[in-house]
mmCIF file with all atom_site columns, C-alpha atoms in Angstrom:
data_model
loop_
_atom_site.group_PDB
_atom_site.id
_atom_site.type_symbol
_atom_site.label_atom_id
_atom_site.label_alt_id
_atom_site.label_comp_id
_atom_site.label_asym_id
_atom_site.label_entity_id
_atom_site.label_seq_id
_atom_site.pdbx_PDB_ins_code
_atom_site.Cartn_x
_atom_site.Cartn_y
_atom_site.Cartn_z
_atom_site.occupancy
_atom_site.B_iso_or_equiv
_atom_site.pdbx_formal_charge
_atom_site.auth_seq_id
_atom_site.auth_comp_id
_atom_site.auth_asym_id
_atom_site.auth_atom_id
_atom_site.pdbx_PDB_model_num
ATOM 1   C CA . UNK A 1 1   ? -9.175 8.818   8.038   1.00 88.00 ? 44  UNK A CA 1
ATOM 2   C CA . UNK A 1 2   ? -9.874 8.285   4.470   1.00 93.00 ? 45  UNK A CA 1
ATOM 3   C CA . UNK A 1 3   ? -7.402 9.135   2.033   1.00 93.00 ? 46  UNK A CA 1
ATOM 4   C CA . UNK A 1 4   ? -7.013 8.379   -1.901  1.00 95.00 ? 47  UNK A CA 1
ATOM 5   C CA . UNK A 1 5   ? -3.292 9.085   -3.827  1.00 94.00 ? 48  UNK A CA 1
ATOM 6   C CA . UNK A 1 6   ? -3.533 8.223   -7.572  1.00 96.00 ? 49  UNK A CA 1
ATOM 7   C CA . UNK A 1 7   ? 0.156  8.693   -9.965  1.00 96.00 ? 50  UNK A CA 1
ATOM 8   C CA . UNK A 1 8   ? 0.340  8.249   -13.721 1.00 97.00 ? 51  UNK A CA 1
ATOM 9   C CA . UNK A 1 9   ? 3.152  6.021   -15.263 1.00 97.00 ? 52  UNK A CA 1
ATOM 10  C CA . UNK A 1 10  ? 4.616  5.419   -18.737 1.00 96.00 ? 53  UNK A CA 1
ATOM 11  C CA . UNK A 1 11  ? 4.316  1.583   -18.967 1.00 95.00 ? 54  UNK A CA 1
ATOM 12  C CA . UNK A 1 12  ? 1.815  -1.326  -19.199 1.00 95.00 ? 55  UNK A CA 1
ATOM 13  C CA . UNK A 1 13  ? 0.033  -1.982  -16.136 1.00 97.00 ? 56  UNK A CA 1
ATOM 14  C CA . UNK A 1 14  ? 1.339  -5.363  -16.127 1.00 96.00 ? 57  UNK A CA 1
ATOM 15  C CA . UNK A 1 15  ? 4.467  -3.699  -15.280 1.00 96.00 ? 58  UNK A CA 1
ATOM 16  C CA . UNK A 1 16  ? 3.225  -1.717  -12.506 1.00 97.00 ? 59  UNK A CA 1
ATOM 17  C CA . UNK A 1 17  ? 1.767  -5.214  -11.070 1.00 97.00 ? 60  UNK A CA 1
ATOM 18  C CA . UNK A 1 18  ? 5.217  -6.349  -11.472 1.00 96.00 ? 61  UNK A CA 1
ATOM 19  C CA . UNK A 1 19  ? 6.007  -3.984  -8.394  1.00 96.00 ? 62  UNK A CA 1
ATOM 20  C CA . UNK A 1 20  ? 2.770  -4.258  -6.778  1.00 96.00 ? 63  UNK A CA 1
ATOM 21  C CA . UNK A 1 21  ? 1.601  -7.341  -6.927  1.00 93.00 ? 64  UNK A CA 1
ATOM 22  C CA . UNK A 1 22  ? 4.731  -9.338  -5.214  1.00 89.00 ? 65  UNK A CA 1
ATOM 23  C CA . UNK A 1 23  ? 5.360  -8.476  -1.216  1.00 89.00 ? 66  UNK A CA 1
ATOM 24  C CA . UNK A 1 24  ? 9.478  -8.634  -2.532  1.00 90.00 ? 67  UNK A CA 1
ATOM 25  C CA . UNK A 1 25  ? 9.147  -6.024  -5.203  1.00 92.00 ? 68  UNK A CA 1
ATOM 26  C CA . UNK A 1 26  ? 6.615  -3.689  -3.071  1.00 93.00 ? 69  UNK A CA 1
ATOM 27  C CA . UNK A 1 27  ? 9.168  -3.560  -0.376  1.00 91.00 ? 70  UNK A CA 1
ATOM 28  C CA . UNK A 1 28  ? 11.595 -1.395  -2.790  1.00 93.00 ? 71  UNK A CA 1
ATOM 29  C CA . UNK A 1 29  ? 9.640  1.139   -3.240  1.00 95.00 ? 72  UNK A CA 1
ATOM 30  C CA . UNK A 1 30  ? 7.246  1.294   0.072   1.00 92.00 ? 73  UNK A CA 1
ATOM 31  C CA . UNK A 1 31  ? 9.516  3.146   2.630   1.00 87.00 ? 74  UNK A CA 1
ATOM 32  C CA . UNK A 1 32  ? 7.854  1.307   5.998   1.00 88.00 ? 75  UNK A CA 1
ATOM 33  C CA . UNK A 1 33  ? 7.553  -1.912  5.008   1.00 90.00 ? 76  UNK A CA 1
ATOM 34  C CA . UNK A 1 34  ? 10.437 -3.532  5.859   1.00 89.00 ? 77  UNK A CA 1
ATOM 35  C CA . UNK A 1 35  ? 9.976  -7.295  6.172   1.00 91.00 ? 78  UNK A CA 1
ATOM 36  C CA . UNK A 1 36  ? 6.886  -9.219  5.108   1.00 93.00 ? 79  UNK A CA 1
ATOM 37  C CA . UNK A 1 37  ? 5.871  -13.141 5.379   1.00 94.00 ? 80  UNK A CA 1
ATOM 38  C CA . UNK A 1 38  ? 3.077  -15.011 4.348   1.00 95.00 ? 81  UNK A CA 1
ATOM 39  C CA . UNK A 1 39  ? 1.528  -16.985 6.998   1.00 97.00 ? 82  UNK A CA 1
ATOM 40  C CA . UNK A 1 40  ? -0.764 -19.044 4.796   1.00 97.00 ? 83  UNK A CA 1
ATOM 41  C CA . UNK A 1 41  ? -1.484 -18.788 1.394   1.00 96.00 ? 84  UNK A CA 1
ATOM 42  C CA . UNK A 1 42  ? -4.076 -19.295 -0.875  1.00 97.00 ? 85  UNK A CA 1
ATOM 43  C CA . UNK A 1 43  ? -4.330 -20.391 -4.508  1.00 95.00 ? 86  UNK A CA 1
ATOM 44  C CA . UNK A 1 44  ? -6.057 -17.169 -5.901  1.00 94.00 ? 87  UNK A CA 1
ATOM 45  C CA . UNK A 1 45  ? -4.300 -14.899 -3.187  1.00 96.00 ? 88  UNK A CA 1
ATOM 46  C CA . UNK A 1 46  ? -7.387 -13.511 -1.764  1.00 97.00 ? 89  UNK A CA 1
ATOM 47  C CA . UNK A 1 47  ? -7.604 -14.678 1.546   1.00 98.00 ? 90  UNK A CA 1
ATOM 48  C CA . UNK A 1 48  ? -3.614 -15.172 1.833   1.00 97.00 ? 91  UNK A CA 1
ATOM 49  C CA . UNK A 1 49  ? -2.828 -13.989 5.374   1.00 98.00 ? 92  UNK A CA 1
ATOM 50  C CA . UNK A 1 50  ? 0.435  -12.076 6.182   1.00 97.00 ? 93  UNK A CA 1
ATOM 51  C CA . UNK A 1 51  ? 2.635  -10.170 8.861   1.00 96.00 ? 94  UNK A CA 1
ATOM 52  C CA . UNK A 1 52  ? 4.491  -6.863  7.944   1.00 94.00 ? 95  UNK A CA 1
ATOM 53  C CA . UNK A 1 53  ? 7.164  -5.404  10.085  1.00 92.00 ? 96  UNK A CA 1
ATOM 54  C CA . UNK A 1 54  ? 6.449  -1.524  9.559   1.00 90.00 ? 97  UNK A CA 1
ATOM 55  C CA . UNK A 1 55  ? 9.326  0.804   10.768  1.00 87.00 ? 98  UNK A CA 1
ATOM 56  C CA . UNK A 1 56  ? 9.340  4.442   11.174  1.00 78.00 ? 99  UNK A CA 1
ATOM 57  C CA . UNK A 1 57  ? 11.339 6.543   13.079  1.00 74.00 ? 100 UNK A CA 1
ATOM 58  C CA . UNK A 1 58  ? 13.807 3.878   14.226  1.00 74.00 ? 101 UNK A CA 1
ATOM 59  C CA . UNK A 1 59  ? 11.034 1.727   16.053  1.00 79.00 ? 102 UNK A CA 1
ATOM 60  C CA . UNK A 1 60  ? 8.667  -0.710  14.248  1.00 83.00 ? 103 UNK A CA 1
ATOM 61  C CA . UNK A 1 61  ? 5.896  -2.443  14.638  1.00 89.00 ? 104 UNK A CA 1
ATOM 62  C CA . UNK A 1 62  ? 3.652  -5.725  13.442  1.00 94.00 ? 105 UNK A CA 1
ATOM 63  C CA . UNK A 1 63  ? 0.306  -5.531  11.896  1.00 95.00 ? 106 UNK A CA 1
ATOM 64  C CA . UNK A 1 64  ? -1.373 -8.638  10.601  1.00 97.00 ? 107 UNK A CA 1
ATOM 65  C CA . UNK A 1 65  ? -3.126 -8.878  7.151   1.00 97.00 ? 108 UNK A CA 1
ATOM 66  C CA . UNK A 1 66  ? -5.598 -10.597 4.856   1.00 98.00 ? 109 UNK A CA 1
ATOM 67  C CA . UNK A 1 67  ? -5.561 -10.095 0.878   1.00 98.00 ? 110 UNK A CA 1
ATOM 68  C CA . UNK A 1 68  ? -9.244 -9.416  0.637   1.00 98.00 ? 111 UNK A CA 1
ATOM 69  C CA . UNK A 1 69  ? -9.271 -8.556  -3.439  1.00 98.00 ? 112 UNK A CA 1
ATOM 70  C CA . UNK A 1 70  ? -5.934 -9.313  -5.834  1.00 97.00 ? 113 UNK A CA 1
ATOM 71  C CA . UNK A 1 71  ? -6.963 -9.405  -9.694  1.00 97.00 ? 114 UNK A CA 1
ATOM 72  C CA . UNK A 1 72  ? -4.138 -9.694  -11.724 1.00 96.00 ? 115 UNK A CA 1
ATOM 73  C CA . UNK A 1 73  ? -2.703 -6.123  -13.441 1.00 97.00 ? 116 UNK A CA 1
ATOM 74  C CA . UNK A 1 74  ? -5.770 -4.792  -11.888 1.00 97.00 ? 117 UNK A CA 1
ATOM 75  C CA . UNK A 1 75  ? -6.562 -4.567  -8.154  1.00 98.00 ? 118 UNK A CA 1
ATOM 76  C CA . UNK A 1 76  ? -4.894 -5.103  -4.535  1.00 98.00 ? 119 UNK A CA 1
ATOM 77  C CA . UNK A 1 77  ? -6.743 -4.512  -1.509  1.00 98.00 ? 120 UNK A CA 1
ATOM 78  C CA . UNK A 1 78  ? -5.834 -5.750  2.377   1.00 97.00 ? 121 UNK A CA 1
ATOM 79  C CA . UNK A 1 79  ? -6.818 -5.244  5.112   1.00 98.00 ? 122 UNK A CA 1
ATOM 80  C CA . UNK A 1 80  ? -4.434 -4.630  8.083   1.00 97.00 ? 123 UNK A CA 1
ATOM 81  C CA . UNK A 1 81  ? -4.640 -4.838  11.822  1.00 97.00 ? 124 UNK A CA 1
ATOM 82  C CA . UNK A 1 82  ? -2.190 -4.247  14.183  1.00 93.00 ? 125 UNK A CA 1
ATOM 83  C CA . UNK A 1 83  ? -1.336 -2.462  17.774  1.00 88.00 ? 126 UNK A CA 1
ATOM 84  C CA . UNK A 1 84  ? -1.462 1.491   16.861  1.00 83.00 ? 127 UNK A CA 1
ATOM 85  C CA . UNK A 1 85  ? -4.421 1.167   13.414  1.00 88.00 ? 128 UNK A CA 1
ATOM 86  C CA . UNK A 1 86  ? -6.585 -1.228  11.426  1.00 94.00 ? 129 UNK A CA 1
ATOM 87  C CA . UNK A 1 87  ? -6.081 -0.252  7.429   1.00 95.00 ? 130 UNK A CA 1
ATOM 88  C CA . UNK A 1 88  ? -8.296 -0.950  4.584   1.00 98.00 ? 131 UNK A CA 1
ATOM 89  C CA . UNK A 1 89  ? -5.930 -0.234  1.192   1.00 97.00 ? 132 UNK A CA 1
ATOM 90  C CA . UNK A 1 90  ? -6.964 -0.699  -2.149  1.00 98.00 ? 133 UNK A CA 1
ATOM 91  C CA . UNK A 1 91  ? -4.962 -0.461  -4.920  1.00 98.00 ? 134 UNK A CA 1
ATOM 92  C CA . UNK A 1 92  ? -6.284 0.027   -8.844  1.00 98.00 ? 135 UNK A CA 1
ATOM 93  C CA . UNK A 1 93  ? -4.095 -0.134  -11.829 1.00 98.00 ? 136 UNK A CA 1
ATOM 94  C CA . UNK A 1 94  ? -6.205 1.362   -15.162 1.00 97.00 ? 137 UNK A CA 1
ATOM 95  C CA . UNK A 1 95  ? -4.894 1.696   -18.663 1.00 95.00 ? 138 UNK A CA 1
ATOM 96  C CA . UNK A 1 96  ? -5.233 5.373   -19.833 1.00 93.00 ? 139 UNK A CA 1
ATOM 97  C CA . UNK A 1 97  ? -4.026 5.271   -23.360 1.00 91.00 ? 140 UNK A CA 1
ATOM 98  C CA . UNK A 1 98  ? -0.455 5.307   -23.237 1.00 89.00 ? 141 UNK A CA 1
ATOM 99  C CA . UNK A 1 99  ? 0.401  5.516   -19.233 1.00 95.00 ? 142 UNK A CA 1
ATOM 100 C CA . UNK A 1 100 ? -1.338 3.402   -16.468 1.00 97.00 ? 143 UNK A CA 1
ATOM 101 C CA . UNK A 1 101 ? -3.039 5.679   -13.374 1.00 98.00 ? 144 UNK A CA 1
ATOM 102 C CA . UNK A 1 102 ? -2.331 3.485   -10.106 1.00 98.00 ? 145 UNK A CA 1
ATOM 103 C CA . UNK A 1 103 ? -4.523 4.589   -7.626  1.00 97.00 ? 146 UNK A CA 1
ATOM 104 C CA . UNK A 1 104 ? -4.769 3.598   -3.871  1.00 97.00 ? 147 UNK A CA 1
ATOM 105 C CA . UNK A 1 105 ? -7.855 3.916   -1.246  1.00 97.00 ? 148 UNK A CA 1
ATOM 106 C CA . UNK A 1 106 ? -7.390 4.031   2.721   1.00 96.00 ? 149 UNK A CA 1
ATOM 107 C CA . UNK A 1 107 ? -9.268 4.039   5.731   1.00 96.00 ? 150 UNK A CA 1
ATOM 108 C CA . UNK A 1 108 ? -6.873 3.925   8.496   1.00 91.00 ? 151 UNK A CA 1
ATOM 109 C CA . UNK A 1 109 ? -8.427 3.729   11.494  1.00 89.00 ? 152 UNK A CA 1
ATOM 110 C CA . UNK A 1 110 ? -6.720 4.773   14.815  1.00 83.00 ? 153 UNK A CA 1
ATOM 111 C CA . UNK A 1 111 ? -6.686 2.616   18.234  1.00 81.00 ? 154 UNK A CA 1
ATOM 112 C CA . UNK A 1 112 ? -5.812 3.459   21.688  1.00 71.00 ? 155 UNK A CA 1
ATOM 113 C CA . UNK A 1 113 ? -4.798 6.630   22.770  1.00 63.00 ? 156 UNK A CA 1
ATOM 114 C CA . UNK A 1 114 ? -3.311 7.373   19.134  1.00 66.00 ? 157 UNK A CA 1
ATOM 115 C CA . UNK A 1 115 ? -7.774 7.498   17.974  1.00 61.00 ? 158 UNK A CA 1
ATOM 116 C CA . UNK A 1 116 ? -7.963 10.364  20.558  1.00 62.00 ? 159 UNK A CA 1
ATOM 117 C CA . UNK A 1 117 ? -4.333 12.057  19.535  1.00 63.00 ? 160 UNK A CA 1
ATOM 118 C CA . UNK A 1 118 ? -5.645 11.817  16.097  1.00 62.00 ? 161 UNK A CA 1
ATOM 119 C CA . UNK A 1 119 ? -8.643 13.758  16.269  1.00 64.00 ? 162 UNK A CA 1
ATOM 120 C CA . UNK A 1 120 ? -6.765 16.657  17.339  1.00 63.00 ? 163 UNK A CA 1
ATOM 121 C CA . UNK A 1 121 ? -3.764 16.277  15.105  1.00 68.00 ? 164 UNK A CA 1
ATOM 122 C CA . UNK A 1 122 ? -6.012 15.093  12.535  1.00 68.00 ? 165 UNK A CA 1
ATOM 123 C CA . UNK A 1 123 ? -4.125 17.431  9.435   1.00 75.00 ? 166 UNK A CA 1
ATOM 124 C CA . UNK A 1 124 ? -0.867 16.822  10.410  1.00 80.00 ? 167 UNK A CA 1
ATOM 125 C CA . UNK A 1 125 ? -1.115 12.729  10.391  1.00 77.00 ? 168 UNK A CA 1
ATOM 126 C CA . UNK A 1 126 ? -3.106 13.154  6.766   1.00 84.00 ? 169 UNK A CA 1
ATOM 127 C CA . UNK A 1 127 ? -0.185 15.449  5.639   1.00 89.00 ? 170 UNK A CA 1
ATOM 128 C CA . UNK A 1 128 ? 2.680  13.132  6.686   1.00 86.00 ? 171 UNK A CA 1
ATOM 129 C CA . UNK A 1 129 ? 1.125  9.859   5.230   1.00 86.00 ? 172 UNK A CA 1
ATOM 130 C CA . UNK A 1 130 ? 0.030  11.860  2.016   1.00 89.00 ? 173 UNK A CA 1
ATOM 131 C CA . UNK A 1 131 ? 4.069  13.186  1.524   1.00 92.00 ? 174 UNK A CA 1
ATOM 132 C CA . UNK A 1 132 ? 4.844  9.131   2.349   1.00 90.00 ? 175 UNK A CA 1
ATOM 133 C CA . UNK A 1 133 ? 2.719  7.810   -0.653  1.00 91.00 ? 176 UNK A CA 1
ATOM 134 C CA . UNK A 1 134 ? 4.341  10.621  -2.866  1.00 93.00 ? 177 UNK A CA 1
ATOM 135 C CA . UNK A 1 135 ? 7.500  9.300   -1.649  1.00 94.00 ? 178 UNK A CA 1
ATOM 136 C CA . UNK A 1 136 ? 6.985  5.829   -2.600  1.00 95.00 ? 179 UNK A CA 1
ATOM 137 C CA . UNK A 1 137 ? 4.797  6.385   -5.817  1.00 96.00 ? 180 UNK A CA 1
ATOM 138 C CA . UNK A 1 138 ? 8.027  8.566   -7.377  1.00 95.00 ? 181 UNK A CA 1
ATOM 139 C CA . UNK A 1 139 ? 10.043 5.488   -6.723  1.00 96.00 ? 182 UNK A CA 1
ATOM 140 C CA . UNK A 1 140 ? 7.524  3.229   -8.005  1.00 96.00 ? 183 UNK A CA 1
ATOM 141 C CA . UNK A 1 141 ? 7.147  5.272   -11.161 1.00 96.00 ? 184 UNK A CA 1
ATOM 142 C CA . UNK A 1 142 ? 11.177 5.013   -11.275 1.00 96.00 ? 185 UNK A CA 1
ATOM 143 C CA . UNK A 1 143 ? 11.076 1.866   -11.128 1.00 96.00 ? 186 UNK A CA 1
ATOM 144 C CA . UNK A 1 144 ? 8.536  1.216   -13.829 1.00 95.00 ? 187 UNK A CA 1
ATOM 145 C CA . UNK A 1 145 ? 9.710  3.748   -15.956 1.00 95.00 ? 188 UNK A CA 1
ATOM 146 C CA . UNK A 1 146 ? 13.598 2.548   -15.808 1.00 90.00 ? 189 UNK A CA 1
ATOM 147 C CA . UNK A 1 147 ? 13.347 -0.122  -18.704 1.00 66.00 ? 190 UNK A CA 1
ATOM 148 C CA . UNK A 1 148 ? 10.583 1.773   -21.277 1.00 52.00 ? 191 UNK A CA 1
#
C-alpha cells in the first residue's frame, strides 16, 4: 500500500530537520513511536541500523530498521521490517519561498495473515494511517511553528 502525505510549514527547513532528523525529537510528534535505539551507527547515517518499539492500541511491537538515504535539511528514508509489515518511508523537506513542504512516501507492505486481512480492508487501513500522519504532521508543524 503506497501512500504519500505532504504539509506546508512556516520555517526554514533546517528547522523542520531539527524534528526530523533526530530519533529524540521525531518521537514528540510521531504518535507510535515510542522508544527507539540505534544498534550501530554510521558516520554519514545511511546505513545506521535501529529498533523502534511501535505501540498502538495498548500493545506494541518491534520492527528493525536501516537509514537507507539521510541528507541533511533534505531527505530521510528507512526502511523497516518487523513481525506484522516491512515499510519503505521517505521523507523530503523543500523550500517553497517562505514555508518548507515536508513530504513523506510509503510502501507498507503487509505479512502474515494481516497481507490477506488487508486486501479486503484495504480502505479502511489507508484511512486510519492517512488520519495518523495528519495527526503527527499538525504537531510537527506546532512544533516548528512555536518559535517563528
Amino acid at each position: 500500500m503506497k501512500l504519500t502525505c505532504s504539509i506546508d510549514i512556516n520555517c526554514s527547513p533546517e528547522k523542520v530537520w531539527y524534528w526530523l532528523g533526530t530519533p529524540e525529537r521525531a518521537m514528540v510528534w510521531q504518535t507510535n513511536v515510542s522508544k527507539t535505539e540505534i544498534l550501530k551507527e554510521t558516520p554519514n547515517w545511511i546505513g545506521t541500523t535501529f529498533r523502534e518499539t511501535i505501540e498502538e492500541n495498548g500493545s506494541g511491537t518491534e520492527m528493525e530498521g536501516v537509514v537507507t538515504d539521510y541528507r541533511e535539511n533534505q531527505a530521510l528514508a528507512m526502511h523497516l521490517s518487523g513481525k506484522y509489515n516491512v515499510v519503505d518511508v521517505e521523507w523530503r523537506i523543500e523550500q517553497r519561498g517562505e514555508h518548507t513542504r515536508l513530504t513523506v512516501y510509503s510502501n507498507i507492505r503487509f505479512r502474515s495473515f494481516i497481507k490477506i486481512l488487508s486486501i479486503l480492508v484495504r480502505p479502511v487501513f489507508k484511512k486510519k494511517i492517512t488520519e495518523q500522519l495528519q495527526v503527527e504532521f499538525t504537531k510537527l508543524k506546532e512544533l516548528c511553528e512555536s518559535d517563528n
